[in-house]
GROMACS .gro file of C-alpha atoms in nm:
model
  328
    1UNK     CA    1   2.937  -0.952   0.499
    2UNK     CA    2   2.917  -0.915   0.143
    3UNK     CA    3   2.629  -0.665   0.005
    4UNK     CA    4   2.419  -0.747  -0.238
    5UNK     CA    5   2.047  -0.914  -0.354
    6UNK     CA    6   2.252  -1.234  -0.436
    7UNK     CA    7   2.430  -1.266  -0.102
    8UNK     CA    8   2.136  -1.148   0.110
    9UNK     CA    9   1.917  -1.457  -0.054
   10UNK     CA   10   2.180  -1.709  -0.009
   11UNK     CA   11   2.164  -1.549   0.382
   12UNK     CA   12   1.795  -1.627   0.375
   13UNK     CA   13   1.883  -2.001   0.237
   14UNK     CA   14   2.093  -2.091   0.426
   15UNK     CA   15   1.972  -1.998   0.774
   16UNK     CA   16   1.589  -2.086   0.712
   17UNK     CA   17   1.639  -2.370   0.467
   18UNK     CA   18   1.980  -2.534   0.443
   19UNK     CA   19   2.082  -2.521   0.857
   20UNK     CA   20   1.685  -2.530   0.956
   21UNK     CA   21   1.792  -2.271   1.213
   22UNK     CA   22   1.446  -2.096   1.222
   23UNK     CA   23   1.271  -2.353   1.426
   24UNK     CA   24   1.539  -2.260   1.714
   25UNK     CA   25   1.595  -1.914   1.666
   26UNK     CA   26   1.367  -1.789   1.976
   27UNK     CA   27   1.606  -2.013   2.190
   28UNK     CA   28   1.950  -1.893   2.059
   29UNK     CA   29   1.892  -1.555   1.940
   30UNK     CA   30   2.040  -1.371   2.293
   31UNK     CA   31   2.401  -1.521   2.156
   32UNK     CA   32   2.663  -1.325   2.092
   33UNK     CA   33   2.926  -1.613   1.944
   34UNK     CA   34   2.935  -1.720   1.597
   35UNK     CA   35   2.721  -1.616   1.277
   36UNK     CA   36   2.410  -1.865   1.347
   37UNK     CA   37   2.285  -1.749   1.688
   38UNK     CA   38   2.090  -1.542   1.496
   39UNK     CA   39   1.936  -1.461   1.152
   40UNK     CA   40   2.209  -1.203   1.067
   41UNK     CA   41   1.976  -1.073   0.796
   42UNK     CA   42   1.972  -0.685   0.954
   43UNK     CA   43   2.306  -0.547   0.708
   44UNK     CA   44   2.099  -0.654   0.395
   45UNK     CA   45   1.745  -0.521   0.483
   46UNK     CA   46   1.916  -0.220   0.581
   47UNK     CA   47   2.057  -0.147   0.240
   48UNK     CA   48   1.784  -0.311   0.074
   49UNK     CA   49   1.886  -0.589  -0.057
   50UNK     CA   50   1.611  -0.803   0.021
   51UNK     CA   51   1.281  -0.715   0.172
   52UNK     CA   52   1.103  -0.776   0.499
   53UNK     CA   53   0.832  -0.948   0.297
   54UNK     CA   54   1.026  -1.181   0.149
   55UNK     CA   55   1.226  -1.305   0.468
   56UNK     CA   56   0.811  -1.348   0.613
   57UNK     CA   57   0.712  -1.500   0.381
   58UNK     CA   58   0.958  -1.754   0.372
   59UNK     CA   59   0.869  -1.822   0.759
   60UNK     CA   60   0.547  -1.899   0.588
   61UNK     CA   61   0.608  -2.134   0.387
   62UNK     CA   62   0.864  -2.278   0.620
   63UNK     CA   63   0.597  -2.309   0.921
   64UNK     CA   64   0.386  -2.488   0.628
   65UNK     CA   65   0.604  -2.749   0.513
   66UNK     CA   66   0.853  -2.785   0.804
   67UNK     CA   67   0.762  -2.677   1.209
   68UNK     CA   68   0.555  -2.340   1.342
   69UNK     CA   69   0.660  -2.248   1.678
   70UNK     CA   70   0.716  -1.969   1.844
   71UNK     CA   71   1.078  -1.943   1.693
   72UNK     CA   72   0.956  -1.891   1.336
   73UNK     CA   73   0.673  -1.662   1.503
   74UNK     CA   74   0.914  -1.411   1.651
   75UNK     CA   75   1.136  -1.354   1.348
   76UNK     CA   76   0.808  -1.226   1.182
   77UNK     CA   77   0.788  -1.044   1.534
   78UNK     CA   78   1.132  -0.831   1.475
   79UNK     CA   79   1.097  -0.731   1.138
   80UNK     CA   80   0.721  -0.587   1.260
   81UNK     CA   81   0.919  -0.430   1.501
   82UNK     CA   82   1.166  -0.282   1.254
   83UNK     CA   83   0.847  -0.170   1.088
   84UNK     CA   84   0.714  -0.006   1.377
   85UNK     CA   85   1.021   0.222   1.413
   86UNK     CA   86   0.948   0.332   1.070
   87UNK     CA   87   0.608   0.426   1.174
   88UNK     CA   88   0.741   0.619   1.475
   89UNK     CA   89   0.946   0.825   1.308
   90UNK     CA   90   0.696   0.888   1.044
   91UNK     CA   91   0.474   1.039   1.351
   92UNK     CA   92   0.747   1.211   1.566
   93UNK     CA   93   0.968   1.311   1.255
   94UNK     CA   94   1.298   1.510   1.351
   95UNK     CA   95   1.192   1.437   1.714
   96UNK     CA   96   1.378   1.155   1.770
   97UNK     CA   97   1.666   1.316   1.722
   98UNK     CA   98   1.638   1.587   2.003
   99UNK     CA   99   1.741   1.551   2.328
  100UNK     CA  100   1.430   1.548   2.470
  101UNK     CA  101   1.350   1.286   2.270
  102UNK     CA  102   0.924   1.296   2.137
  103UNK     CA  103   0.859   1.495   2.530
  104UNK     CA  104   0.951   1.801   2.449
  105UNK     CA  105   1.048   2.016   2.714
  106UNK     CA  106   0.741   1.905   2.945
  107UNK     CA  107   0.790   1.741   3.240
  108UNK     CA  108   0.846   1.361   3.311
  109UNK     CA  109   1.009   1.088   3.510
  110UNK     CA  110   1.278   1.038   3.285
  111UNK     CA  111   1.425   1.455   3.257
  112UNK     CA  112   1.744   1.469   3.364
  113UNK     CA  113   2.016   1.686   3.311
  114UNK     CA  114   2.250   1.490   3.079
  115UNK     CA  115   2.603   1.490   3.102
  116UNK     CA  116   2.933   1.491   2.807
  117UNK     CA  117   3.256   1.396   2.912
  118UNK     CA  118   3.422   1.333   2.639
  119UNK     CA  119   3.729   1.119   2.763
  120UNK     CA  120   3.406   0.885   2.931
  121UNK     CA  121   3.265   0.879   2.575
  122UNK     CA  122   3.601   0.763   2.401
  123UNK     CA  123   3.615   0.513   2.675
  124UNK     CA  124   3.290   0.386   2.574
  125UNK     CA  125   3.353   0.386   2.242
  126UNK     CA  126   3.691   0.175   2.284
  127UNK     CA  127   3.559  -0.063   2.461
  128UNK     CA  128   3.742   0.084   2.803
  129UNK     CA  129   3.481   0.143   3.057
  130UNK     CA  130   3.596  -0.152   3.292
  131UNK     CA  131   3.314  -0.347   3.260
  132UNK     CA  132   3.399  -0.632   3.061
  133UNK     CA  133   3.034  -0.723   2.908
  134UNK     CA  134   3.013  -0.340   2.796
  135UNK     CA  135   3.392  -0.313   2.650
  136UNK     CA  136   3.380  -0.708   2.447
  137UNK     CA  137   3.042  -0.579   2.266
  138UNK     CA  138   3.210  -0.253   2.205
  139UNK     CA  139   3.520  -0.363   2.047
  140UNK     CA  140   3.310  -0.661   1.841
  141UNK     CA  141   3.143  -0.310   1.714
  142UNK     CA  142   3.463  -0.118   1.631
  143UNK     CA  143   3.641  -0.432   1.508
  144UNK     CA  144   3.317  -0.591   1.284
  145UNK     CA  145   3.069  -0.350   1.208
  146UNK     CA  146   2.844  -0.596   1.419
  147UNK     CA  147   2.659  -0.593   1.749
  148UNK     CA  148   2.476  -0.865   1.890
  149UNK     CA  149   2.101  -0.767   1.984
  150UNK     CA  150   2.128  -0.846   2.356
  151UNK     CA  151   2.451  -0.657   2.345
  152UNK     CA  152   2.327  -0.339   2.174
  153UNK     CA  153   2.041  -0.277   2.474
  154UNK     CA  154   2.332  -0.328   2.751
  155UNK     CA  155   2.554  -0.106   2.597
  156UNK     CA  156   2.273   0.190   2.545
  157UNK     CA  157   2.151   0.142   2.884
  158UNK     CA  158   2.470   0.172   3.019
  159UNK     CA  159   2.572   0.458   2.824
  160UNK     CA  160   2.227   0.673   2.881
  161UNK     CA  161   2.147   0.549   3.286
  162UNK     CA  162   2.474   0.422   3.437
  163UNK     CA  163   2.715   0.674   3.253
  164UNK     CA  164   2.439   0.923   3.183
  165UNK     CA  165   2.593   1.072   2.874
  166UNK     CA  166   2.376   1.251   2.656
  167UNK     CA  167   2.227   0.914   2.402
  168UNK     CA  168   2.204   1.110   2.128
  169UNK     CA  169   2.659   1.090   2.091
  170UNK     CA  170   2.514   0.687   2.163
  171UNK     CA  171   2.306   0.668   1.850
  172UNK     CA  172   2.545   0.926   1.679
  173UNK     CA  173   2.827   0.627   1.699
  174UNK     CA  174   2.629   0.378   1.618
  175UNK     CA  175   2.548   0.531   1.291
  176UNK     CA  176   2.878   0.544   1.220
  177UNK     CA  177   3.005   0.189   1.250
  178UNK     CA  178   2.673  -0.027   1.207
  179UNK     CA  179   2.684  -0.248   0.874
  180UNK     CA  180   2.349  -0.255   0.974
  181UNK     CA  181   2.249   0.068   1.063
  182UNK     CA  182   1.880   0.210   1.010
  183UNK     CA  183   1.783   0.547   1.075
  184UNK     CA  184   1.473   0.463   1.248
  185UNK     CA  185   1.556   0.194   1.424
  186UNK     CA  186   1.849   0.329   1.512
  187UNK     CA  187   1.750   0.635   1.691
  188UNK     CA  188   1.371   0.499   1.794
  189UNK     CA  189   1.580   0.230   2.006
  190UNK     CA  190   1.803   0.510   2.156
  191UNK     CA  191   1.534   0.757   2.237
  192UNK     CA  192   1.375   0.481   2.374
  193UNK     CA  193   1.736   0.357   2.571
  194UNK     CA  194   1.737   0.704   2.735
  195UNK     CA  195   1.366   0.676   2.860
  196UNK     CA  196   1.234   0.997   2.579
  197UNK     CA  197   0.965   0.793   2.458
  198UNK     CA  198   0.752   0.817   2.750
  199UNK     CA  199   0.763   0.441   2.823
  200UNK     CA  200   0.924   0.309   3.129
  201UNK     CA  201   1.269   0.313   3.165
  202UNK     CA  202   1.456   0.020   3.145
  203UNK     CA  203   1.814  -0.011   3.318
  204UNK     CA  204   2.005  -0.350   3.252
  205UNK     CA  205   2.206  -0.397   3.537
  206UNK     CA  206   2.548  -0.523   3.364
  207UNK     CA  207   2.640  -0.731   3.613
  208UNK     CA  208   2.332  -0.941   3.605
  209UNK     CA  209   2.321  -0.957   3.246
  210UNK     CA  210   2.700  -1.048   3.189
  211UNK     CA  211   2.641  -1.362   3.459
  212UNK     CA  212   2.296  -1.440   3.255
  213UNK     CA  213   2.421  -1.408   2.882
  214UNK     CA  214   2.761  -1.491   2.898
  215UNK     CA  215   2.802  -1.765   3.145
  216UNK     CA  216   3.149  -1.861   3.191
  217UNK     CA  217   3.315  -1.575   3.004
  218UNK     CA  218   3.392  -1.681   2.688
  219UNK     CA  219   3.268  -1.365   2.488
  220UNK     CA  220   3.434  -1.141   2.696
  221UNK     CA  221   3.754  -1.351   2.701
  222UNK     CA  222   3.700  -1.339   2.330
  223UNK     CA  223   3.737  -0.973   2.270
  224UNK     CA  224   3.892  -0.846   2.609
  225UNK     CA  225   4.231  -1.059   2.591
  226UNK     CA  226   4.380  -0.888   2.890
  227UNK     CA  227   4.135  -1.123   3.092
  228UNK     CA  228   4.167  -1.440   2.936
  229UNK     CA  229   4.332  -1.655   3.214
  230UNK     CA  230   4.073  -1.455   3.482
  231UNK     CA  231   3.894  -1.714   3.690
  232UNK     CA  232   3.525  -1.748   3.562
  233UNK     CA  233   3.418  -1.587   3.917
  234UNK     CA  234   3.655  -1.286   3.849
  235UNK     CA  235   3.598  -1.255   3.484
  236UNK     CA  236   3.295  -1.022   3.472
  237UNK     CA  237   3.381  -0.794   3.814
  238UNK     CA  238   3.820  -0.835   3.743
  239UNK     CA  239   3.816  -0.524   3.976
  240UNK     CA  240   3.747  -0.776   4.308
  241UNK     CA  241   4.039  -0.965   4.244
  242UNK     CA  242   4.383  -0.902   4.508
  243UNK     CA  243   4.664  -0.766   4.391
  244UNK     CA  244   4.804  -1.146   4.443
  245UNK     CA  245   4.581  -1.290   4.215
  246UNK     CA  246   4.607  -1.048   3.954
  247UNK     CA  247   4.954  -1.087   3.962
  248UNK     CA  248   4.890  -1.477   3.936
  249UNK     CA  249   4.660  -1.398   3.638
  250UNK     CA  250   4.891  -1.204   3.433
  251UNK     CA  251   4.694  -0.886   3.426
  252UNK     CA  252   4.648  -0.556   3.631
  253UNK     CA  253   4.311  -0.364   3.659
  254UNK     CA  254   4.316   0.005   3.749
  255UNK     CA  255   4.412   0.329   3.622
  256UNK     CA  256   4.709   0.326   3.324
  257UNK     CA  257   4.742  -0.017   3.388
  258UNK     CA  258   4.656  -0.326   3.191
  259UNK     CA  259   4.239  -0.309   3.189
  260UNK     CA  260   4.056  -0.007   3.343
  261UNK     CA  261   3.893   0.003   3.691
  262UNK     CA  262   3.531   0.060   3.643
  263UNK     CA  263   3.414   0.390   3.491
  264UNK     CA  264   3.131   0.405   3.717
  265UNK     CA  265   3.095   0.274   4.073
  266UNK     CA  266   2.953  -0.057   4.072
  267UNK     CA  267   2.822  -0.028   4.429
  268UNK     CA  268   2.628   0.310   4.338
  269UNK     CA  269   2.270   0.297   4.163
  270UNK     CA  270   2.233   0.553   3.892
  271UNK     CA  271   2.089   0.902   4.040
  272UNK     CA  272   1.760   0.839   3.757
  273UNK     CA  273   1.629   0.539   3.960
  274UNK     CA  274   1.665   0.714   4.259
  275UNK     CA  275   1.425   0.950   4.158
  276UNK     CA  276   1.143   0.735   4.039
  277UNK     CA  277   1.253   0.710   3.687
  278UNK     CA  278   1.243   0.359   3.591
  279UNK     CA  279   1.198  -0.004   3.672
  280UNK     CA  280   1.404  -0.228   3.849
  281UNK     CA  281   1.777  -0.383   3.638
  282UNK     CA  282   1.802  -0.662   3.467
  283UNK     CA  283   1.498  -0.680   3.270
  284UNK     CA  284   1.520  -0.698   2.888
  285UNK     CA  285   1.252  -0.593   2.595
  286UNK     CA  286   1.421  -0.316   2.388
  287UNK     CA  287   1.302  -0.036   2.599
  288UNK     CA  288   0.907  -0.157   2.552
  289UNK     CA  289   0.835  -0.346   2.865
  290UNK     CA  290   0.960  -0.719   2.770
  291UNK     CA  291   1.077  -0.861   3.077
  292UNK     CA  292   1.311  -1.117   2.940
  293UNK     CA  293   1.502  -1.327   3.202
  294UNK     CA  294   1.419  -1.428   3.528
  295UNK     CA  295   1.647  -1.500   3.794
  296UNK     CA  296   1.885  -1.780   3.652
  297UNK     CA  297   1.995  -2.113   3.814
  298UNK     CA  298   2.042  -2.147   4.210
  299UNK     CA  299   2.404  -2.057   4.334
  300UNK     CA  300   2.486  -1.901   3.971
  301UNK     CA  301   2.424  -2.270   3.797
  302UNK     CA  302   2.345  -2.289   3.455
  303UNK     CA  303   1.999  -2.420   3.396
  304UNK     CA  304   2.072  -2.686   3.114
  305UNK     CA  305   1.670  -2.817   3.016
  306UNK     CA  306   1.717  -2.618   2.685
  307UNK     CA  307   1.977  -2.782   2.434
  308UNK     CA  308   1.876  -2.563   2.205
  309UNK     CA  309   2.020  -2.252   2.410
  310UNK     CA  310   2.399  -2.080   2.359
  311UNK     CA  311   2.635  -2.211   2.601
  312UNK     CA  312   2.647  -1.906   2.743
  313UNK     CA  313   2.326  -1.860   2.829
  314UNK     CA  314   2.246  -1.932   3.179
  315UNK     CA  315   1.841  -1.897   3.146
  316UNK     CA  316   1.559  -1.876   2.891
  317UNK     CA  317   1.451  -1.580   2.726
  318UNK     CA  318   1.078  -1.496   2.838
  319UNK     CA  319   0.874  -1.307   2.557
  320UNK     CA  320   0.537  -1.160   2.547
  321UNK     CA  321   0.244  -1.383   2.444
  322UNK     CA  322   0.297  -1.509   2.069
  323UNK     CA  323   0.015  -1.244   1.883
  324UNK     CA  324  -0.152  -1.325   1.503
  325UNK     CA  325  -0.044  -1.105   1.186
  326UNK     CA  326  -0.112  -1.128   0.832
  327UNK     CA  327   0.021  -1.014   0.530
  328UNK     CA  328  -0.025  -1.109   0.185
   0.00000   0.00000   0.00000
């Protein structure tokens, strides 16, 4: 990325106009490959180099002269979204930041007593935690400054449910090595990760999402080399293969050894939705009820009606009902 009002509206030209990537952008946007999944246009909002109202109404004029579908309808969608986290924080104010989130100390489904183990957190943070969809997003982070969408919700649900480490060290790192960081969206999406909005909680089940988003492996192959010659059926859960066929793979999972045995047991559900805290893994919607994803193809095929989708991507994104907005 280069900052800057000149950069940002070649950004803007090139992705609406030049590529004519809007009319697609609902269908590739849960990516994580490449610069064009997506808009990319969060670093330069974030520092202000061009403004929500210009990217919309460019959609505008685009959806007048070129195609309106739901694609150029849910770009308008995020950056209201990124306007409504400005608006909660404007209500809630410094209580975003506490651990408790905008609940205070009353009681609700979500409380929990959170942990901080610091050698888990540096795990996290590295890119170390054994799960492979978790670690490749992490290390894009560390290495880029960059975090795909989809990968930013698994990461903070698996930090705040499956890991249960306090969120706010979550949104504290995040802060630190986002190009595109934003105060309020930043923290609204992590109080809202750790269930201290008073919405439903929402825990992605990694496993799910890893066979969903990143069919076949080749993100995680792309930032977690140690697993590159895994078999596809290995490459997400390395910690099933034998001894034999690690050794036939070149790479050894477990403690001190080439990649890390799972941080958290797989086979055990997080104490928070034991308790009646939360809905059921899996689902997307960044902590605000979406349920994006159903069930994928039969026998883990990848559904291939959509040529418009990643090659990752095993299913469809499902989205709330397209709504109306205006803005002059």
């Amino acid at each position: 990325y280069k900052g800057g009002e000149t950069f940002a509206l070649a950004r803007v030209q090139d992705y609406i106009w030049d590529k004519d990537l809007l009319k697609v952008y609902f269908d590739t946007r849960n990516g994580m490959i490449g610069s064009d999944y997506s808009t990319k246009f969060a670093p330069w909002l974030a520092h202000g180099n061009v403004s929500p109202r210009y990217i919309a109404r460019e959609c505008r004029k685009y959806e007048q002269v070129r195609v309106e579908n739901k694609s150029t309808y849910w770009v308008v969608f995020e950056l209201l979204w990124r306007d409504y986290f400005k608006f909660f924080a404007k209500k809630h104010g410094d209580g975003i930041f506490y651990q408790n989130g905008i609940l205070g100390n009353r009681s609700h489904g979500n409380k929990r007593k959170w942990g901080m183990d610091a050698k888990q957190v540096k795990a996290w943070k590295e890119g170390m935690t054994g799960y492979p969809l978790v670690d490749a997003n992490m290390r894009e982070l560390a290495a880029t400054g960059f975090m795909s969408n989809r990968g930013r919700q698994n990461v903070a649900s698996f930090f705040t449910i499956d890991m249960n480490m306090d969120w706010r060290y979550g949104g504290d790192h995040f802060e630190e090595t986002l190009l595109d960081y934003d105060v309020h969206s930043n923290w609204g999406n992590w109080c809202s990760a750790a269930g201290m909005t008073g919405g439903r909680l929402n825990r992605f089940n990694i496993l799910k999402q890893s066979k969903d988003y990143d069919f076949g492996g080749d993100y995680v192959r792309l930032w977690c080399p140690e697993l590159k010659d895994v078999p596809d059926k290995y490459v997400h859960e390395p910690w099933q293969m034998s001894e034999a066929l690690m050794e036939e793979c070149g790479v050894k999972i477990g403690p001190g050894r080439d990649y890390p045995s799972p941080i958290v047991n797989p086979n055990v559900q997080p104490r928070i939705m034991n308790n009646g805290g939360g809905g059921r893994g899996g689902r997307g919607g960044r902590g605000r009820g979406g349920k994006q994803g159903g069930r994928g193809g039969r026998n883990g095929q990848r559904r291939d009606n959509n040529t418009n989708r990643g090659k990752g991507q095993r299913q469809d994104m499902k989205s709330l009902k397209v709504g109306t907005y205006k803005f002059d």
